């Protein structure tokens, strides 16, 4: 993975809903973010639908913390790349959905939510695609055998 691809993918994050309306996979280049930003600037803000399934609506801190992303299922894990991406589950304070896209070979492809990406100790897993609350990037910053969290968007 090249640094520019990672930066493009991160820059795409706020514009995911506009891409989602187009398709699950859509063309992406350096002008895509600029064009979407122009379109968004001419429209009124519309808040995302923050509705959650009943088991996730009123989670307390301990219940939310019991939902953990499985690092073995991180984006780019095991592909010999220096970065990996993990996702945050919706619930507790983090109710707004965020669609995540990976840019690869000039296409923005949606990363689909699946309960299989997480472990659920105290919470019933959702049975639908509820989206993510955000993501974090990992990189072997201090040791080659451990991927440190270098940034989080939540």
Short mmCIF file of C-alpha atoms in Angstrom, two decimals, residues 17-146:
data_model
loop_
_atom_site.label_atom_id
_atom_site.label_comp_id
_atom_site.label_asym_id
_atom_site.label_seq_id
_atom_site.Cartn_x
_atom_site.Cartn_y
_atom_site.Cartn_z
CA UNK A 17 -22.46 8.93 1.99
CA UNK A 18 -22.21 10.68 -1.39
CA UNK A 19 -20.26 7.76 -2.83
CA UNK A 20 -22.74 5.31 -1.33
CA UNK A 21 -25.57 6.85 -3.31
CA UNK A 22 -23.63 6.22 -6.49
CA UNK A 23 -22.77 2.54 -5.98
CA UNK A 24 -20.95 0.05 -3.81
CA UNK A 25 -17.90 0.65 -6.01
CA UNK A 26 -17.24 3.84 -7.90
CA UNK A 27 -14.37 5.49 -9.78
CA UNK A 28 -12.05 7.55 -7.59
CA UNK A 29 -9.18 9.90 -8.39
CA UNK A 30 -7.58 13.07 -7.02
CA UNK A 31 -10.54 15.22 -8.11
CA UNK A 32 -13.23 13.06 -6.51
CA UNK A 33 -13.07 14.58 -3.01
CA UNK A 34 -12.94 18.12 -4.40
CA UNK A 35 -16.00 17.50 -6.61
CA UNK A 36 -18.02 15.92 -3.80
CA UNK A 37 -17.08 18.79 -1.46
CA UNK A 38 -18.36 21.30 -4.05
CA UNK A 39 -21.67 19.44 -4.31
CA UNK A 40 -22.04 19.18 -0.53
CA UNK A 41 -21.30 22.88 -0.03
CA UNK A 42 -24.36 23.76 -2.10
CA UNK A 43 -26.75 21.59 -0.07
CA UNK A 44 -28.21 21.88 3.41
CA UNK A 45 -26.74 19.55 6.01
CA UNK A 46 -28.76 16.42 6.65
CA UNK A 47 -27.88 14.41 9.76
CA UNK A 48 -27.39 10.67 9.24
CA UNK A 49 -29.97 8.23 10.57
CA UNK A 50 -28.60 7.28 13.99
CA UNK A 51 -31.23 4.60 14.67
CA UNK A 52 -29.74 1.49 16.28
CA UNK A 53 -31.19 -1.99 16.94
CA UNK A 54 -32.65 -2.35 20.46
CA UNK A 55 -29.67 -4.21 22.01
CA UNK A 56 -27.34 -1.33 21.01
CA UNK A 57 -29.56 1.69 21.78
CA UNK A 58 -28.77 2.24 25.44
CA UNK A 59 -25.41 0.59 26.05
CA UNK A 60 -23.44 1.68 29.07
CA UNK A 61 -19.67 2.08 28.98
CA UNK A 62 -18.93 -1.47 30.19
CA UNK A 63 -21.27 -3.10 27.66
CA UNK A 64 -19.83 -1.02 24.81
CA UNK A 65 -16.26 -1.90 25.84
CA UNK A 66 -17.20 -5.58 25.68
CA UNK A 67 -17.61 -5.25 21.89
CA UNK A 68 -14.13 -5.70 20.45
CA UNK A 69 -12.84 -5.63 16.90
CA UNK A 70 -10.98 -8.83 15.94
CA UNK A 71 -7.47 -7.67 14.86
CA UNK A 72 -7.09 -10.78 12.69
CA UNK A 73 -9.89 -9.36 10.51
CA UNK A 74 -8.33 -5.91 10.10
CA UNK A 75 -8.28 -4.41 6.63
CA UNK A 76 -4.91 -5.23 4.99
CA UNK A 77 -4.02 -7.72 7.78
CA UNK A 78 -1.73 -10.49 6.54
CA UNK A 79 -1.14 -8.84 3.17
CA UNK A 80 2.46 -7.83 3.88
CA UNK A 81 1.51 -4.16 4.13
CA UNK A 82 2.78 -1.78 6.79
CA UNK A 83 -0.65 -0.42 7.74
CA UNK A 84 -3.82 -2.06 8.99
CA UNK A 85 -7.25 -0.57 9.64
CA UNK A 86 -9.65 -1.60 12.39
CA UNK A 87 -13.21 -0.37 12.83
CA UNK A 88 -15.26 0.96 15.72
CA UNK A 89 -18.69 -0.47 16.47
CA UNK A 90 -21.72 1.79 16.78
CA UNK A 91 -23.37 2.16 20.20
CA UNK A 92 -22.97 3.95 23.54
CA UNK A 93 -21.96 7.55 22.60
CA UNK A 94 -21.18 6.62 18.98
CA UNK A 95 -24.55 6.34 17.29
CA UNK A 96 -23.95 8.06 13.92
CA UNK A 97 -23.16 5.60 11.11
CA UNK A 98 -20.06 6.04 9.00
CA UNK A 99 -19.54 4.22 5.73
CA UNK A 100 -15.93 3.27 5.08
CA UNK A 101 -14.43 2.95 1.60
CA UNK A 102 -11.11 1.52 0.51
CA UNK A 103 -9.55 3.04 -2.60
CA UNK A 104 -7.86 0.41 -4.74
CA UNK A 105 -6.94 0.48 -8.42
CA UNK A 106 -8.82 3.74 -9.01
CA UNK A 107 -12.06 2.47 -7.41
CA UNK A 108 -13.64 3.32 -4.07
CA UNK A 109 -15.08 0.08 -2.67
CA UNK A 110 -17.31 0.01 0.39
CA UNK A 111 -16.07 -1.93 3.40
CA UNK A 112 -19.16 -3.76 4.60
CA UNK A 113 -20.05 -4.04 8.27
CA UNK A 114 -20.37 -7.58 9.56
CA UNK A 115 -20.87 -8.74 13.15
CA UNK A 116 -18.21 -11.38 12.37
CA UNK A 117 -15.60 -8.60 12.53
CA UNK A 118 -16.25 -8.21 16.27
CA UNK A 119 -16.49 -10.24 19.46
CA UNK A 120 -19.55 -9.63 21.63
CA UNK A 121 -19.20 -10.51 25.30
CA UNK A 122 -22.19 -8.74 26.91
CA UNK A 123 -24.19 -7.62 23.87
CA UNK A 124 -26.35 -9.40 21.32
CA UNK A 125 -24.78 -8.90 17.85
CA UNK A 126 -26.88 -7.02 15.29
CA UNK A 127 -28.23 -9.06 12.39
CA UNK A 128 -28.07 -6.23 9.85
CA UNK A 129 -25.47 -3.94 8.29
CA UNK A 130 -25.49 -1.05 10.78
CA UNK A 131 -22.30 0.58 9.49
CA UNK A 132 -19.33 1.59 11.60
CA UNK A 133 -18.78 4.40 14.10
CA UNK A 134 -15.27 5.10 12.81
CA UNK A 135 -11.87 3.56 12.22
CA UNK A 136 -8.30 3.52 13.46
CA UNK A 137 -5.04 2.94 11.65
CA UNK A 138 -2.16 0.83 12.95
CA UNK A 139 1.51 0.88 11.95
CA UNK A 140 4.64 -0.73 13.47
CA UNK A 141 5.89 2.55 14.89
CA UNK A 142 8.01 1.38 17.84
CA UNK A 143 8.64 -2.31 17.09
CA UNK A 144 8.47 -4.32 13.87
CA UNK A 145 6.38 -7.06 15.53
CA UNK A 146 3.65 -4.79 16.96
#
